[in-house]
mmCIF file of C-alpha atoms in Angstrom:
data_model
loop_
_atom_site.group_PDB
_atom_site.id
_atom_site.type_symbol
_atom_site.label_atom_id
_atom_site.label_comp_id
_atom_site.label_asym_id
_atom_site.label_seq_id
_atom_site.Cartn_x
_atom_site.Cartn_y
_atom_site.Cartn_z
ATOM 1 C CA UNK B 1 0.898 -223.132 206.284
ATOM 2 C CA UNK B 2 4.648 -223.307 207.203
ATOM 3 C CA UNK B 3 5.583 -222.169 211.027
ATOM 4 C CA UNK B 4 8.940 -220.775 209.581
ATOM 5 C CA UNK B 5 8.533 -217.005 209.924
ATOM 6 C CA UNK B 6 10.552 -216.598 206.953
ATOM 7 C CA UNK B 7 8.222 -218.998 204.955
ATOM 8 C CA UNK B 8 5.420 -216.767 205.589
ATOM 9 C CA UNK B 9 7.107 -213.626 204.994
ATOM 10 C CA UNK B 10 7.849 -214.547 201.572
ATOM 11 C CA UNK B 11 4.429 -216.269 201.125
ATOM 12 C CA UNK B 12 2.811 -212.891 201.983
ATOM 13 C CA UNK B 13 5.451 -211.109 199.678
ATOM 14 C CA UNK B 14 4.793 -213.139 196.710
ATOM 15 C CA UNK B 15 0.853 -213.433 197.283
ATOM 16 C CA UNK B 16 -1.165 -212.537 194.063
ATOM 17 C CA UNK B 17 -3.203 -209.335 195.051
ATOM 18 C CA UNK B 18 -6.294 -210.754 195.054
ATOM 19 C CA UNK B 19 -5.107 -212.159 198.302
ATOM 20 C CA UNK B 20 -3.367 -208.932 199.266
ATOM 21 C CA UNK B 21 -6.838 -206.722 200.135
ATOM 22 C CA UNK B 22 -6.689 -209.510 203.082
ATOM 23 C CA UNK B 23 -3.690 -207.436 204.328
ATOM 24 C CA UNK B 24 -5.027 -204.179 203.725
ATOM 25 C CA UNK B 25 -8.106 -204.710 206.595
ATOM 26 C CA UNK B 26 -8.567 -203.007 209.363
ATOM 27 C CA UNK B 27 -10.980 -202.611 212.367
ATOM 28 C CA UNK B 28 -14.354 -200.853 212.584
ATOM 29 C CA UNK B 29 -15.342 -198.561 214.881
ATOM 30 C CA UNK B 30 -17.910 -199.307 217.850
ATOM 31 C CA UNK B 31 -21.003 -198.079 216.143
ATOM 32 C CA UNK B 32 -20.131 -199.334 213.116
ATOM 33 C CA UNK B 33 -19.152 -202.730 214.371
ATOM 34 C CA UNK B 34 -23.068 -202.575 215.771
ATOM 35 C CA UNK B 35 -24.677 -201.424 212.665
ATOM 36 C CA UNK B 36 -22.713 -204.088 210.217
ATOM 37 C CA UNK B 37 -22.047 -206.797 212.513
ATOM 38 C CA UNK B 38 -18.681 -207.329 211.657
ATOM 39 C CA UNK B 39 -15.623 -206.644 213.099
ATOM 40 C CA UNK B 40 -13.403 -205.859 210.401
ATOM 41 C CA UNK B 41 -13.708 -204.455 206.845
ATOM 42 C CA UNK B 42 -11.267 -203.914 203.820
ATOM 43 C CA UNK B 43 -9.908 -200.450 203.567
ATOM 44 C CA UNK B 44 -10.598 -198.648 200.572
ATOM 45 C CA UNK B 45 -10.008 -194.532 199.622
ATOM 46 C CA UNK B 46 -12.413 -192.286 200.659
ATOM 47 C CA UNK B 47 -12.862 -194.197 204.087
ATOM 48 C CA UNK B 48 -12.354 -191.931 207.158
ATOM 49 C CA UNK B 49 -9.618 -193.706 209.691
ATOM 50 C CA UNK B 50 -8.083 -193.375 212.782
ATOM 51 C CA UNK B 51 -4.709 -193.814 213.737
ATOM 52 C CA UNK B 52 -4.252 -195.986 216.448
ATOM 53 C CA UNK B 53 -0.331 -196.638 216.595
ATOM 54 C CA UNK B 54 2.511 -194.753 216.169
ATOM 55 C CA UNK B 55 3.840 -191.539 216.034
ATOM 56 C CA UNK B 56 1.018 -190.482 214.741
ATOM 57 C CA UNK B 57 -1.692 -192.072 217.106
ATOM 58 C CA UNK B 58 -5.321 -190.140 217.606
ATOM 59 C CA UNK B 59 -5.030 -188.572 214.430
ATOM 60 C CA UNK B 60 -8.037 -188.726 212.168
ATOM 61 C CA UNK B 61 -8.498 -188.481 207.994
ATOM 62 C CA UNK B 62 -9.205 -189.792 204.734
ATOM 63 C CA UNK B 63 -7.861 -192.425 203.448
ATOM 64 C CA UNK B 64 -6.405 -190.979 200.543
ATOM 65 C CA UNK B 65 -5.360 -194.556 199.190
ATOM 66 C CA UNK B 66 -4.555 -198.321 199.517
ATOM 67 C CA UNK B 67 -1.497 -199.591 197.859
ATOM 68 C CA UNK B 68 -1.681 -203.342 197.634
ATOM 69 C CA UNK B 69 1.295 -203.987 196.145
ATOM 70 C CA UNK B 70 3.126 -202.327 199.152
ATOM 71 C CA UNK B 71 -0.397 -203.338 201.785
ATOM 72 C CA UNK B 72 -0.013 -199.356 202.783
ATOM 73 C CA UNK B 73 -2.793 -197.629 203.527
ATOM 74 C CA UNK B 74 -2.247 -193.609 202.856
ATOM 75 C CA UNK B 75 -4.069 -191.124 205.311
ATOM 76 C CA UNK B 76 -4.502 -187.282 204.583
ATOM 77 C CA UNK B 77 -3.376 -185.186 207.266
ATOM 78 C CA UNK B 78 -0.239 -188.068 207.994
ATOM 79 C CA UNK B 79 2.668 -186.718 206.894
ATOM 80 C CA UNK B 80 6.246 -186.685 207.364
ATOM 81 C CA UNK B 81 9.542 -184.681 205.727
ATOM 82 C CA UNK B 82 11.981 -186.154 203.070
ATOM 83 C CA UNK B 83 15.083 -184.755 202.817
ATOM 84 C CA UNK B 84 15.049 -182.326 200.775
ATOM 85 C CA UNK B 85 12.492 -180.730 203.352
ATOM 86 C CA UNK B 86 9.079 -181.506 201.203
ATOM 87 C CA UNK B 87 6.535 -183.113 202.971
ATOM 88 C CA UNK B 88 5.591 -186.787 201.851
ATOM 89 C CA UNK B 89 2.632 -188.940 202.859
ATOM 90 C CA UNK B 90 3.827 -191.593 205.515
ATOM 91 C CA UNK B 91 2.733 -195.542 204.519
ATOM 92 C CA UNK B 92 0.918 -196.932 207.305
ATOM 93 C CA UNK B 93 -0.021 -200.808 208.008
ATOM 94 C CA UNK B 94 -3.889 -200.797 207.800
ATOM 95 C CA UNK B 95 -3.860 -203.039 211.298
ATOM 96 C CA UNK B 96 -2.819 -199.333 213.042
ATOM 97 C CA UNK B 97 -5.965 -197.923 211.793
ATOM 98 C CA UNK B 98 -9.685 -198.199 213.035
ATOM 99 C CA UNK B 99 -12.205 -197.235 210.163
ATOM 100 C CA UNK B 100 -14.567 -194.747 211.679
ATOM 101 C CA UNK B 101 -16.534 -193.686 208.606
ATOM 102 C CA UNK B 102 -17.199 -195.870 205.417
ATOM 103 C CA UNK B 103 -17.301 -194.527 201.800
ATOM 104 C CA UNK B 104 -20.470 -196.279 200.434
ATOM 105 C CA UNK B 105 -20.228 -194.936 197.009
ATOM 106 C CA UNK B 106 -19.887 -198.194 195.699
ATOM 107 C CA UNK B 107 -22.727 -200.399 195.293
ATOM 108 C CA UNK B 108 -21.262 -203.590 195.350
ATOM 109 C CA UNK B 109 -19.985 -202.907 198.846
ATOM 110 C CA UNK B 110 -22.776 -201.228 200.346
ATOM 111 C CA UNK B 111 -24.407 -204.250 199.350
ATOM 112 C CA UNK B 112 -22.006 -206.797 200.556
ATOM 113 C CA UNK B 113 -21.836 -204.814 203.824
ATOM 114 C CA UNK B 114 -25.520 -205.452 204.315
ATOM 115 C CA UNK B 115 -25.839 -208.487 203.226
ATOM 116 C CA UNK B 116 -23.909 -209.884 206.033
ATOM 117 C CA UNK B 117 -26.306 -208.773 208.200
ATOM 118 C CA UNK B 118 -29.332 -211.186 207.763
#
């Protein structure tokens, strides 16, 4: 890969989104760093995250969704006011965010999540 910041910039704008739910990852918490043994998973809705950066920092929600085309990550509870005075969910970049609880309602990722472990 190119060293030119502006090479990689448009390589990650232009990347298929396949390879966007790289950019949409974000740390575990310590427990469940333990219990998975990884460090770092894909964020999906329905996860519980905390902020860790920003003006919103320490708050805690669900992740109400994950917009790849955009790699922003939507938590409830992190809002901020348009305009017109109606309050609009604020993007955030999923490497401010720590996942502390994992939706495991899919079976595919319950089972990749484990499978990792052997």
């Amino acid at each position: 890969m190119s060293e030119q910041p502006r090479k990689q910039r448009t390589r990650t704008e232009n990347a298929a989104l396949h390879e966007r739910q790289k950019q949409v990852r974000a740390h575990l918490s310590e427990d469940l760093r333990e219990e998975y043994d990884q460090r770092y998973v894909r964020v999906n809705a329905g996860d519980t995250a905390e902020v860790m950066r920003g003006d919103f920092a320490g708050e805690e929600g669900e992740v109400t969704e994950v917009d790849l085309k955009d790699a922003a990550v939507y938590v409830d509870g992190v809002t901020i006011e348009a305009a017109d005075g109606e309050e609009v969910p604020r993007a955030l970049d999923a490497s401010n965010l720590r996942v502390t609880d994992l939706d495991l309602s899919d079976d595919v990722r319950q089972t990749r999540l484990e499978g990792n472990n052997e």
